[in-house]
Each structure stands twice: as C-alpha cells, then as structure tokens.
Coordinates of C-alpha atoms in Angstrom, one line a residue:
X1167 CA -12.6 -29.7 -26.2
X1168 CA -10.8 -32.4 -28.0
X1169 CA -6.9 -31.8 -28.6
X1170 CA -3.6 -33.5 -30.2
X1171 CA -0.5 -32.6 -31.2
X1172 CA -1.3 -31.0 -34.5
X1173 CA -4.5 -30.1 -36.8
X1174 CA -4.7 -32.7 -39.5
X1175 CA -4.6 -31.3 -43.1
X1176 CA -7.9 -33.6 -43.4
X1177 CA -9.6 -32.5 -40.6
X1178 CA -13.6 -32.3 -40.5
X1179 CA -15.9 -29.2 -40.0
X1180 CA -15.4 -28.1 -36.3
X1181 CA -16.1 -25.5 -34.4
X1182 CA -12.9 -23.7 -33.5
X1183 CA -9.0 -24.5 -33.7
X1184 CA -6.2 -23.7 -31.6
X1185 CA -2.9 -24.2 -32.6
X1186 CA -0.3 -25.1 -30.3
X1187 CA 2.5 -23.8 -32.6
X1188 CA 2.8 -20.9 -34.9
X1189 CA 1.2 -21.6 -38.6
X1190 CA 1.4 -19.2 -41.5
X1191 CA -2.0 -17.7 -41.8
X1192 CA -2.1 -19.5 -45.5
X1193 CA -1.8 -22.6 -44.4
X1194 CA -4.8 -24.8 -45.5
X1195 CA -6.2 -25.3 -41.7
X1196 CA -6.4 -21.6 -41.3
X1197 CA -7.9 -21.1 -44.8
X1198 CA -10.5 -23.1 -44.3
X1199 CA -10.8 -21.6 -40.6
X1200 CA -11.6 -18.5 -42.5
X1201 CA -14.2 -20.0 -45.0
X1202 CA -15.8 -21.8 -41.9
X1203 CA -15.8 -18.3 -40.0
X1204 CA -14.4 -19.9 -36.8
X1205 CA -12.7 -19.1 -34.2
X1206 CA -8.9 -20.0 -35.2
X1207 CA -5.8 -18.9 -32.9
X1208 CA -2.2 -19.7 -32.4
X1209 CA -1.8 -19.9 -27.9
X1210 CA 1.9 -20.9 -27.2
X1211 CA 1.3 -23.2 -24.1
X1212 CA -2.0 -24.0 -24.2
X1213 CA -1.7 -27.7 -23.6
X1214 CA 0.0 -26.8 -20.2
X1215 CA -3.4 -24.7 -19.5
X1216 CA -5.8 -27.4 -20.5
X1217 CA -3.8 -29.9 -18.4
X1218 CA -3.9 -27.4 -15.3
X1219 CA -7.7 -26.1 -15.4
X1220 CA -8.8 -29.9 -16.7
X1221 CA -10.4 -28.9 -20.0
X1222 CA -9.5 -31.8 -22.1
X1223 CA -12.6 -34.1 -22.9
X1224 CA -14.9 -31.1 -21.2
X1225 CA -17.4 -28.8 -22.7
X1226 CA -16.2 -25.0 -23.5
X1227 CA -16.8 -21.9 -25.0
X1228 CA -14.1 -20.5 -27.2
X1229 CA -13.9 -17.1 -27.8
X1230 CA -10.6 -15.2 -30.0
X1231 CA -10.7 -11.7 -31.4
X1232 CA -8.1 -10.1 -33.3
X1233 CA -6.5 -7.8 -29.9
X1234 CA -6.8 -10.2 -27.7
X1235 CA -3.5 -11.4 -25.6
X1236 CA -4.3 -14.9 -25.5
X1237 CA -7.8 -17.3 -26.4
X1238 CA -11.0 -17.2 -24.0
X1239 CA -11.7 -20.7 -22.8
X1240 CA -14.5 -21.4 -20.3
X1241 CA -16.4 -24.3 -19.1
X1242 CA -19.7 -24.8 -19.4
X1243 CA -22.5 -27.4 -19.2
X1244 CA -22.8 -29.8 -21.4
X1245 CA -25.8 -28.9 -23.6
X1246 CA -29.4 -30.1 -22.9
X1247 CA -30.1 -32.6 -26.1
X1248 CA -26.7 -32.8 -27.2
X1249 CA -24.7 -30.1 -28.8
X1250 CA -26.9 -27.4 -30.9
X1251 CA -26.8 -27.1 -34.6
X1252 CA -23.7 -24.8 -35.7
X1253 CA -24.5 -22.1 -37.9
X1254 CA -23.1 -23.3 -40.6
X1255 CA -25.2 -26.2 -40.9
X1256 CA -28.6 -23.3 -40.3
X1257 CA -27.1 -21.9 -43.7
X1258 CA -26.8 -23.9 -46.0
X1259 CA -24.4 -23.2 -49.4
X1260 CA -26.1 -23.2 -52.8
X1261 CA -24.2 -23.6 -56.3
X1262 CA -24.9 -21.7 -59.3
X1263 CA -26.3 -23.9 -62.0
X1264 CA -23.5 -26.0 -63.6
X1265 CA -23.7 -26.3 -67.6
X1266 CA -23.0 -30.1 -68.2
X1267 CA -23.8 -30.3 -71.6
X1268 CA -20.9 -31.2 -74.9
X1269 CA -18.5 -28.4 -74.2
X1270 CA -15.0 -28.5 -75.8
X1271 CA -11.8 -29.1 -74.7
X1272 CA -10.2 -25.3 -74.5
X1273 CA -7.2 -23.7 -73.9
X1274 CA -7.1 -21.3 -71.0
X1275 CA -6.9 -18.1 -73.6
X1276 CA -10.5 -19.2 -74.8
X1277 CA -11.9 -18.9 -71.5
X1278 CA -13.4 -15.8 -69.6
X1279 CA -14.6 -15.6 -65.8
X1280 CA -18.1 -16.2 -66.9
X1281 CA -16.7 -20.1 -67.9
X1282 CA -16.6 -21.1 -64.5
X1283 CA -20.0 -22.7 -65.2
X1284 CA -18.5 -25.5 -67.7
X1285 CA -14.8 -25.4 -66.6
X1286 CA -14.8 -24.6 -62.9
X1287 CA -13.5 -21.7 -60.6
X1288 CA -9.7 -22.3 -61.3
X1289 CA -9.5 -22.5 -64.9
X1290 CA -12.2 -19.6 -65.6
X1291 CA -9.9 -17.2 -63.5
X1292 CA -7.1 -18.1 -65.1
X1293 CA -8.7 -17.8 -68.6
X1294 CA -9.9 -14.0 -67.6
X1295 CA -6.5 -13.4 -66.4
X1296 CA -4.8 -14.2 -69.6
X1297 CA -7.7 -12.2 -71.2
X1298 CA -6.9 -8.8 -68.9
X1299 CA -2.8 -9.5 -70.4
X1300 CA -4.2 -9.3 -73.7
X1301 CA -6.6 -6.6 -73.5
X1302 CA -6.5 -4.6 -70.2
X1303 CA -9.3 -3.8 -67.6
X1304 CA -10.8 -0.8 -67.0
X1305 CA -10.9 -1.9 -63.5
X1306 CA -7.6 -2.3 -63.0
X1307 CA -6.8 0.7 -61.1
X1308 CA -10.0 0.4 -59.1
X1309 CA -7.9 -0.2 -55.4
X1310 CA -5.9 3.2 -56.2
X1311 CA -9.5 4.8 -57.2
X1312 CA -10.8 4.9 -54.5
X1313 CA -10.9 7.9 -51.6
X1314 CA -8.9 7.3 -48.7
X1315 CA -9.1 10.5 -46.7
X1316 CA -7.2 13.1 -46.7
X1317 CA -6.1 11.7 -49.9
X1318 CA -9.0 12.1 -52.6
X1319 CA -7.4 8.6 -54.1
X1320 CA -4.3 6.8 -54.5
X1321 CA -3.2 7.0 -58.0
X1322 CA 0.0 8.9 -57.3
X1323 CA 1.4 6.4 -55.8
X1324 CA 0.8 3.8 -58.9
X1325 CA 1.7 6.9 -61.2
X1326 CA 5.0 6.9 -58.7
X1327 CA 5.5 3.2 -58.8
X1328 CA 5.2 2.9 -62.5
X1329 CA 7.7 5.7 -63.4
X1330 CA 4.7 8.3 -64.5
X1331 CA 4.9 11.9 -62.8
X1332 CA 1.8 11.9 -59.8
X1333 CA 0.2 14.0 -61.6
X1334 CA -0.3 11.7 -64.2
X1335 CA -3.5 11.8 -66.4
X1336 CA -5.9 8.8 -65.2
X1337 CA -5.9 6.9 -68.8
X1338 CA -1.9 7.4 -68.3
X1339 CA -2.0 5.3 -65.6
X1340 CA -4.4 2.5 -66.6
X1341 CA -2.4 2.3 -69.8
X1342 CA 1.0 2.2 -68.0
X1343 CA -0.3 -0.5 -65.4
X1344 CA -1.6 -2.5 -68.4
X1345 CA 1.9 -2.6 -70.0
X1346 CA 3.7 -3.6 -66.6
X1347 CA 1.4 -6.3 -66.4
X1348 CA 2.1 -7.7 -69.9
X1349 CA 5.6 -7.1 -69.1
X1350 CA 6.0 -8.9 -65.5
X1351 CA 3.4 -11.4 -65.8
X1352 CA 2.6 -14.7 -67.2
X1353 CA 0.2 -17.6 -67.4
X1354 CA 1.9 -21.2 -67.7
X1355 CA 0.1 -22.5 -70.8
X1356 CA -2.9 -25.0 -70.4
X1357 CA -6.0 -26.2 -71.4
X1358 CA -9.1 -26.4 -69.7
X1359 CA -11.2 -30.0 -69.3
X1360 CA -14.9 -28.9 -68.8
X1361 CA -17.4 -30.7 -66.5
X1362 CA -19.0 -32.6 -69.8
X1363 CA -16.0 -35.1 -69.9
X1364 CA -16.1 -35.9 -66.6
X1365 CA -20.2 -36.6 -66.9
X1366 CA -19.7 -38.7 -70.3
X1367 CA -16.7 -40.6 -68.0
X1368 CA -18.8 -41.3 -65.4
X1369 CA -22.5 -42.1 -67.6
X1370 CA -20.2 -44.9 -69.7
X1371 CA -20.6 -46.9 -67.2
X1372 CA -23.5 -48.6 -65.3
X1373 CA -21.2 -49.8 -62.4
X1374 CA -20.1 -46.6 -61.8
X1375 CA -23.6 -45.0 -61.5
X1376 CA -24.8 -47.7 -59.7
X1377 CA -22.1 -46.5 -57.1
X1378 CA -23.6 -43.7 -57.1
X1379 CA -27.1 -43.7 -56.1
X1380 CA -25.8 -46.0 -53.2
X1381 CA -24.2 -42.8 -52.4
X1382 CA -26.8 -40.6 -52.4
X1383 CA -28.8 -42.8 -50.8
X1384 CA -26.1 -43.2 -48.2
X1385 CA -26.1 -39.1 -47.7
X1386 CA -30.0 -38.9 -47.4
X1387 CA -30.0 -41.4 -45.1
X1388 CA -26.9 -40.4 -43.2
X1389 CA -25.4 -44.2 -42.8
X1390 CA -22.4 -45.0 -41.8
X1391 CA -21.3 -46.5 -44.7
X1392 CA -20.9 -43.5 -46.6
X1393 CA -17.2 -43.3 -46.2
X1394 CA -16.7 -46.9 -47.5
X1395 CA -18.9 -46.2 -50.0
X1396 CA -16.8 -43.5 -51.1
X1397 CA -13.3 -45.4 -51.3
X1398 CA -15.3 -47.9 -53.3
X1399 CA -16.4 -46.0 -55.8
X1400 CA -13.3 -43.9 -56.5
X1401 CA -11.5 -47.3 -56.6
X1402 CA -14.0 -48.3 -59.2
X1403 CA -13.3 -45.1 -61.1
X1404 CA -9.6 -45.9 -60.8
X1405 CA -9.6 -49.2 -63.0
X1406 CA -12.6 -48.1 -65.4
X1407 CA -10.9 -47.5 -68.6
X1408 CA -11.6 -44.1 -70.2
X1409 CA -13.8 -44.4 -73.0
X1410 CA -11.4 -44.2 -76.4
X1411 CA -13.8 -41.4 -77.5
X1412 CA -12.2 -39.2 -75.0
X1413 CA -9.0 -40.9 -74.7
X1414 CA -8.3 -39.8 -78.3
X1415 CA -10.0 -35.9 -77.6
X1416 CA -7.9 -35.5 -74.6
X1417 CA -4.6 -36.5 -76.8
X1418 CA -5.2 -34.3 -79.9
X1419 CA -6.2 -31.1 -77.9
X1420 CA -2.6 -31.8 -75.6
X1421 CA -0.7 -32.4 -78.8
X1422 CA -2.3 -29.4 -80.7
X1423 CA -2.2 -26.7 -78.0
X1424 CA 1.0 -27.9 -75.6
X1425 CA 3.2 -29.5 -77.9
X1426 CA 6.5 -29.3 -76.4
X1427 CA 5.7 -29.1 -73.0
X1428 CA 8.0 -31.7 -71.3
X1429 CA 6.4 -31.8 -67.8
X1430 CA 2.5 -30.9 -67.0
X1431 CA 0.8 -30.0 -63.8
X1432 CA -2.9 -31.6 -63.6
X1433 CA -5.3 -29.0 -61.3
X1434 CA -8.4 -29.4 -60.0
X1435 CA -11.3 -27.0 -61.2
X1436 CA -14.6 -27.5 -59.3
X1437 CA -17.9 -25.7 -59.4
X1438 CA -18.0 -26.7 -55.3
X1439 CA -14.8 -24.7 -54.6
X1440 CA -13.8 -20.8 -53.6
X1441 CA -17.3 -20.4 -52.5
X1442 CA -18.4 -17.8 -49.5
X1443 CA -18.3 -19.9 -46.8
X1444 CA -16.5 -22.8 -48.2
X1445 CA -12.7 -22.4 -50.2
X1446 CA -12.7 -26.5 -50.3
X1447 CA -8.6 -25.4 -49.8
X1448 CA -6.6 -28.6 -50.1
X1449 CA -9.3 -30.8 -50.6
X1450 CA -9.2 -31.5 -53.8
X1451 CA -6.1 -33.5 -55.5
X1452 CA -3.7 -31.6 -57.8
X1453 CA -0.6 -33.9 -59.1
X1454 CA 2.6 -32.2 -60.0
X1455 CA 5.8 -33.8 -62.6
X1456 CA 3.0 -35.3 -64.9
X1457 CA 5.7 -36.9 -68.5
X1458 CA 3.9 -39.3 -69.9
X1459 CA 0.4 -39.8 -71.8
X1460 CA -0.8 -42.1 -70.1
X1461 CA 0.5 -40.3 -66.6
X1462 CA -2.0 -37.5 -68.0
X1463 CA -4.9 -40.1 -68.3
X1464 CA -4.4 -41.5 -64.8
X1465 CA -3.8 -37.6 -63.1
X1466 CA -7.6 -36.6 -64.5
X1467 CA -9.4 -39.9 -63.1
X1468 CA -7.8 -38.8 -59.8
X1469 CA -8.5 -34.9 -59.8
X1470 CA -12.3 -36.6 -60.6
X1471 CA -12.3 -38.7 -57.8
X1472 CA -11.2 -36.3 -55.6
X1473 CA -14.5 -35.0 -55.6
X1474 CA -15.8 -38.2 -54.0
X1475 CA -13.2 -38.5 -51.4
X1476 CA -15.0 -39.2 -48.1
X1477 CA -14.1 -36.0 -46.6
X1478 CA -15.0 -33.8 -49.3
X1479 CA -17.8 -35.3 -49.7
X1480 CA -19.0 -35.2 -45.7
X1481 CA -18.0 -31.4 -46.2
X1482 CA -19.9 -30.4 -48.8
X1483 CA -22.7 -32.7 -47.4
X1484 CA -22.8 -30.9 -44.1
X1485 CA -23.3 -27.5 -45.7
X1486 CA -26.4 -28.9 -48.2
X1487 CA -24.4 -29.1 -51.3
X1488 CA -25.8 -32.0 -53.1
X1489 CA -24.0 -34.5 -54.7
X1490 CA -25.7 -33.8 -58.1
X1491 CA -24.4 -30.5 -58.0
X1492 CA -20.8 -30.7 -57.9
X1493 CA -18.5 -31.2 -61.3
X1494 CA -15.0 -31.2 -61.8
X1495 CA -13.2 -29.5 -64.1
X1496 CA -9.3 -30.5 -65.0
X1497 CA -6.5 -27.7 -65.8
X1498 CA -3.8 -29.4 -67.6
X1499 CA -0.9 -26.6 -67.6
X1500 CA 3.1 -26.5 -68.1
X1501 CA 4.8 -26.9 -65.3
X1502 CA 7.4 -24.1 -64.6
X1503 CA 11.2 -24.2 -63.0
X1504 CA 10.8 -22.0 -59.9
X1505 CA 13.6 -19.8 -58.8
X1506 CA 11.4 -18.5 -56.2
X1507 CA 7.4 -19.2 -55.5
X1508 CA 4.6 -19.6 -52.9
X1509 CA 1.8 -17.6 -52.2
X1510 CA 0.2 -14.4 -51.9
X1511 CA -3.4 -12.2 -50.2
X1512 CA -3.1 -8.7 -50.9
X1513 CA -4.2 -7.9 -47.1
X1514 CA -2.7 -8.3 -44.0
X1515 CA -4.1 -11.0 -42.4
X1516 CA -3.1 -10.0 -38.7
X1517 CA -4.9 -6.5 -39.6
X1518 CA -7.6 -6.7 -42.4
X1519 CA -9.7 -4.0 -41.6
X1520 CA -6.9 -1.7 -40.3
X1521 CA -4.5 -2.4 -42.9
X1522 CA -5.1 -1.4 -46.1
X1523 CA -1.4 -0.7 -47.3
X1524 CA 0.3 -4.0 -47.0
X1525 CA -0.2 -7.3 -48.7
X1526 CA 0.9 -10.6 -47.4
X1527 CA 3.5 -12.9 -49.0
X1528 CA 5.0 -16.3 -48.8
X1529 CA 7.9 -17.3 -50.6
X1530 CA 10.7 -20.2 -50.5
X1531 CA 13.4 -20.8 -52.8
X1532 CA 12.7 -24.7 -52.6
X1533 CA 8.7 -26.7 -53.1
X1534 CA 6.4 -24.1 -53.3
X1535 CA 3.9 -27.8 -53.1
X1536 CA 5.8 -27.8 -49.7
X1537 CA 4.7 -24.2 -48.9
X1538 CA 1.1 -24.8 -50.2
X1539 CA 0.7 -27.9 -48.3
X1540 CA 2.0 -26.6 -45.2
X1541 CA 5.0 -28.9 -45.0
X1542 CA 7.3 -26.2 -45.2
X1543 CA 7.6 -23.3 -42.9
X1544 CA 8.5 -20.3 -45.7
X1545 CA 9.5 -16.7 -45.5
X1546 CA 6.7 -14.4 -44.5
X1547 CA 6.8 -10.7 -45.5
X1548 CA 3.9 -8.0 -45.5
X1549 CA 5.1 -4.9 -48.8
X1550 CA 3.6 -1.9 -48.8
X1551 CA 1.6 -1.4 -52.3
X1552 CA 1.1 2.2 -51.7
X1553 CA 4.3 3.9 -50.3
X1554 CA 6.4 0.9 -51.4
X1555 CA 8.8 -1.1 -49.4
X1556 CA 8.7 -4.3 -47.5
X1557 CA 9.8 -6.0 -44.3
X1558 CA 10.5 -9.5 -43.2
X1559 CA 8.2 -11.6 -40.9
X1560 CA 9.7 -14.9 -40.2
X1561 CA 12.3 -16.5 -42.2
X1562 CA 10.5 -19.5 -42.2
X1563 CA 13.0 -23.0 -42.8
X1564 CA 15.5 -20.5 -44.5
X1565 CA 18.9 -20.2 -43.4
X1566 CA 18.8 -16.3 -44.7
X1567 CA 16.7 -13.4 -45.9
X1568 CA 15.6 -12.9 -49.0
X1569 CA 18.0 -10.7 -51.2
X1570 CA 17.5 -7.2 -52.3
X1571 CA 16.6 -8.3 -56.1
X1572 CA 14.7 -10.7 -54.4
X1573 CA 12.6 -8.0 -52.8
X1574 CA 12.3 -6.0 -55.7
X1575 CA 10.7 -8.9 -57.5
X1576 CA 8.5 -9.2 -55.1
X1577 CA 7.3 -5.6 -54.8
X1578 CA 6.6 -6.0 -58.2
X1579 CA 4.2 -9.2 -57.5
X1580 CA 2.5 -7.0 -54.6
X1581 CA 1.6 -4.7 -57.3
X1582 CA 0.6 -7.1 -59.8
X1583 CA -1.9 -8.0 -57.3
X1584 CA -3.3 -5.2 -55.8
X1585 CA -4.0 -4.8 -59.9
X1586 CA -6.1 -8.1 -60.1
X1587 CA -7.7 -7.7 -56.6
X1588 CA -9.3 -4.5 -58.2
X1589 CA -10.1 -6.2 -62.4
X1590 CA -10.9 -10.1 -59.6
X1591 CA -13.2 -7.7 -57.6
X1592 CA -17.5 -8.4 -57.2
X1593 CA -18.2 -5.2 -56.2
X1594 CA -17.1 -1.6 -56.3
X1595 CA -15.6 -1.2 -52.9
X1596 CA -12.2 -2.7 -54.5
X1597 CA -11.3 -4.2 -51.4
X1598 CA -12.1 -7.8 -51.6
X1599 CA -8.5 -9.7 -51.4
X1600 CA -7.6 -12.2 -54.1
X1601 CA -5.7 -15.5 -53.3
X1602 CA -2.2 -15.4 -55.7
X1603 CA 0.0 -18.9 -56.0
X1604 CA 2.9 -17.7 -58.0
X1605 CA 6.3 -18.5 -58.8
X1606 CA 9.2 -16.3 -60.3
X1607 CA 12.2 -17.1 -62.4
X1608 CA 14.1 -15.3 -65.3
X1609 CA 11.5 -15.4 -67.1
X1610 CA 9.2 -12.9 -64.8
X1611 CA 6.4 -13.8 -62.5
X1612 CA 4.6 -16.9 -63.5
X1613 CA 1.3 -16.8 -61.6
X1614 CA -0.4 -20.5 -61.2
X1615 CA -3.7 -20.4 -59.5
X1616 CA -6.0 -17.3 -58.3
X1617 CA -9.1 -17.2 -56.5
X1618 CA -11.3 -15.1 -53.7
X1619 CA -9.5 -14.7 -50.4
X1620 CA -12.3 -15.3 -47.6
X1621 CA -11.1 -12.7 -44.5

C-alpha cells in the first residue's frame, strides 16, 4: 500500500483507492474506479490507521463492500514472483471496428447512435438524442414499463408527473413524455468532426508517422521511452500545420451550420471511450471559451493529441487496445450561459441495486468545468423519479440550498433522464443508468454530453 495526500486526477490503473476525504461519487477518480471494477472507499482517518498498524510501503489485501462500516485492510506476504496479473489485464478490451474512410463534416442532427463508428461515442449520442427530440422513441417509457411488484408497472406515476389522469392510455403517455421532452430539453448546436480528418491530418505527414511506429514499437516492446515518446510526438502534432484542404472544410462547415455562435466548446469523441470496463473519464482534453478561427484550429489538434498523451496511452495499452484502433472524433458545439449545471446518473450510487426510485444529481450555480473536474465540491441531491420529490445531500462549496424553483427544475431533469436511460438502454431490463452533464438557464435544460454509467 502506497498513500499521499490525495488521488491524482492522472493517476494510473491500480488496484484499489481509498480516499482520505469525502469525494462526490462523480468525481473522475471514482468513475474510473467504477469502469476499473475496484475497490474504491472514502475511510475518514485512515492515515492515522496505516501509521498505527505500519501498513505504509507493506503488502495488503483490500476488501470494501457497499454495508460495510469501514475498509478491510490486512497484511499479507509479499507475493512469490512479484505481484500477480490483475484481472484486468487477463481481460483484455476489444473495439468495434472504426470506419476511417472520407466521411463528412456533419452537424449533430445528421447523426444517429449507430455513427459512433466514424464520429465517436460523444457525438453519436448526442446526434440520437437530438433525433428522439424530433421524432420520439418508442422506448421511452421503457423504466416505467416495467413490473415492479405489487405494482404491475410504473406508468401512473409518469401519467401523474406529466399532468395525465393514472389511468392514462399507454400511447397517452409516450405521446405526453415526448412533448415534455421537446419542451424542457435542448441540444447546444454543433457539428460533428469524424475520425477521417484526423487520419488524413496525421497521413500528411511523414514525420508524424514516423513518430508513430516508434510508438508502437515502443508499446510491443514495453520500453521505457514510451512516455517521452509520447510528449514528442504530440509536440510534433502541435506545430504541424493543418493541411489547407481541411483548414478550409473545417471553416465552411463552422460558417454554414454555426454561424453566429460567439463562443464554442471543442469535445472529445473517441472510439476508445465509455467502454465496459474502461469510461477513459477525464482523460481526454475538452477546451472550453473557444472565439476565434484559428482558436478552433488549435482546440482540434489538441482533443487529437489527447489521444496520445502518455497516460492514455499506457491505459488503453494495459487493457490490449491497440494503438491502431483508437480514433478521435471532435464535437465542436455552442457554448451555453449556465444559470445552474453539473452532472447527473439516474441511480443512486450509495444504493444501486436497492434503489431504484432515486437518481443522483450534482449541481452548482458557478463552473460546472469545476464540478466535472472535481475542483469544486457541488451540491449533491438524490429526487425521487417515481413518487417525486427530492432531498439534499451535501451543499457542497455553497453558502445555501438550492431554491424551491431550483428544485423543481431539477425534478424535471430527473425525469428527462429516467426518459433517456430507457430510449440510451442496450437491453430490455431498462435499468442500465445513463451518465447526463447538463446545465439549465431560461432557456430550459441544455444537456451537454451523455453516455453509459458503469455501476
């Protein structure tokens, strides 16, 4: 057992946390905790414990389960040969087959979930989303379908919570959830940059591919260069100019489909991202307050190299993603003025398989980068999207509670999600939880990024 006085936002693959101080369960440690499936606690004191039984620099086995009182630590032996092989490096990830040939330059209503192929994860959700606003799901009231004993299903509560009597005819309800959505929610505009652009970027130049297969050879061989290797070659990518070809595509489809926009947001979109097993949360750059053209030009080359940034690249590595596999996309979106924002799970992340009522909510009236990033302790609430009603967690770095219109807007976005967790969902069970960053102002709920939630 190695600790210090916090987790690192960058930290490696390990094989169990403990957190000496209380963390929001969406911070990106605890995410990717989660995707990792390892043990992850908060223990109040445990420095003074280590100290006492001698722990630090020993070997131990860490054990945490959801009604336990405080973490298992005991010493063991150190192991014969070294340590053993974690399980996650037995089972290895595998990516569906990218698409990396000429696609265009969309915007996000042209895209479906089926995209993420030549756009990435991001900016195909978003795309299907804009598509359900349009058009409706037929899966959208798949959470309140389903039985929940002694209740054959829930759909008098939605009939309840959308003004329709409980006794309300099925369609009735599907239609009336389909017009709150349009109502409450919105998409900021964007357009989508597929994987092509960033292959014709990186095949323009012979310096750059050259960088490269030093790489790869680097990762087969398991050198210790690799990290320098990486900081070279996104430094290389940095002062390559972009090819004029795409310079002038990237313009045109900006000045066609977001004219007007005064400030952008640039977003990642990978194909090696909200995976089983591997969110990749906060690995990969985003860049916020983007004015200028060639700003826009600058924010893309570095949501590229992101993707060869030393410690995505050991991550992805140490699960057998291959460095051929992996493209990213680019969302360039509006950015929108934030009355309120952060981030929602439609479960309980204290009580996911006991819970199935209440969803989990984040929210500051200042950054929401701050609450993402973890830099800012925000309010934490759990609302009930069956009965209704909410309650406050922790109040975070605010001075006071949310207000009552607050919390009604926010009922509202527990809804809306609880809708996309069901239309988001793989399977028919409805219950996989969907990842929501979102912000609200007078103009309704903006939502910004959604993606699986790994429990």
């Amino acid at each position: 057992i190695i600790f210090m006085a916090r987790v690192p936002d960058d930290i490696p693959r390990l094989a169990g946390i403990i957190n000496a101080e209380p963390t929001t369960p969406l911070s990106h440690t605890n995410v990717l905790a989660f995707g990792w499936q390892i043990p992850n606690a908060i223990q109040l004191g445990i420095y003074d414990r280590i100290a006492a039984d001698q722990l630090d620099g020993e070997w131990v086995r860490y054990r945490v389960g959801l009604d336990a009182t405080e973490v298992s630590l005991e010493r063991i032996e150190a192991p014969i040969g070294g340590p053993q092989r974690p399980t996650w490096l037995v089972h290895q990830i595998r990516l569906e087959e990218p698409e990396v040939g000429r696609t265009a330059i969309n915007d996000l209503d042209e895209l479906r979930i089926t995209d993420r192929y030549r756009y990435g994860t991001k900016a195909a959700n978003l795309g299907e989303l804009r598509y359900v606003l349009d058009h409706g799901s037929e899966r959208m009231l798949g959470f309140y379908n389903v039985k929940r004993p002694p209740r054959e299903n829930l759909r008098p509560f939605a009939a309840q919570f959308l003004g329709l009597p409980e006794n309300a005819a099925p369609d009735a309800i599907s239609q009336a959830a389909w017009r709150f959505l349009r109502e409450k929610v919105k998409v900021p505009r964007g357009i989508a940059i597929p994987f092509s652009i960033q292959q014709e970027f990186l095949e323009s130049s012979p310096a750059i591919q050259q960088g490269i297969g030093k790489l790869k050879m680097a990762l087969e061989l398991n050198a210790r260069q690799i990290d320098v290797l990486c900081l070279d070659l996104q430094e290389m990518i940095r002062r390559t100019r972009l090819p004029e070809r795409i310079r002038r595509y990237i313009d045109n489809r900006v000045a066609f489909c977001l004219s007007g926009v005064e400030s952008f947001v640039v977003r990642s979109s990978s194909n090696a991202e909200d995976l089983e097993n591997f969110s990749a949360a906060g690995i990969y750059e985003s860049i916020n307050h983007v004015t200028t053209a060639d700003r826009i030009f600058e924010s893309i080359r570095e949501v590229w190299i992101s993707l060869l940034s030393p410690r995505s690249v050991r991550l992805r590595h140490e699960v057998g993603i291959s460095l051929d596999h992996c493209y990213m996309g680019v969302i360039l979106q509006e950015e929108v003025r934030a009355d309120l924002g952060g981030v929602m799970v439609t479960t309980n992340p204290t009580n996911p398989q006991g819970d199935f009522r209440n969803v989990y909510i984040n929210a500051t009236r200042k950054s929401v980068e701050n609450v993402v990033q973890g830099s800012e302790a925000p309010i934490q609430c759990l609302f009930n999207t069956v009965e209704g009603g909410g309650r406050t967690l922790s109040l975070g770095s605010a001075e006071h509670d949310l207000s009552a219109s607050e919390k009604a807007q926010l009922q509202q976005l527990a809804f809306v999600g609880r809708l996309l967790q069901s239309h988001f969902s793989p399977d028919y069970t409805f219950r996989r939880p969907v990842d929501i960053e979102w912000l609200i102002n007078e103009e309704g709920i903006h939502i910004l990024q959604l993606r699986p939630y790994s429990q």
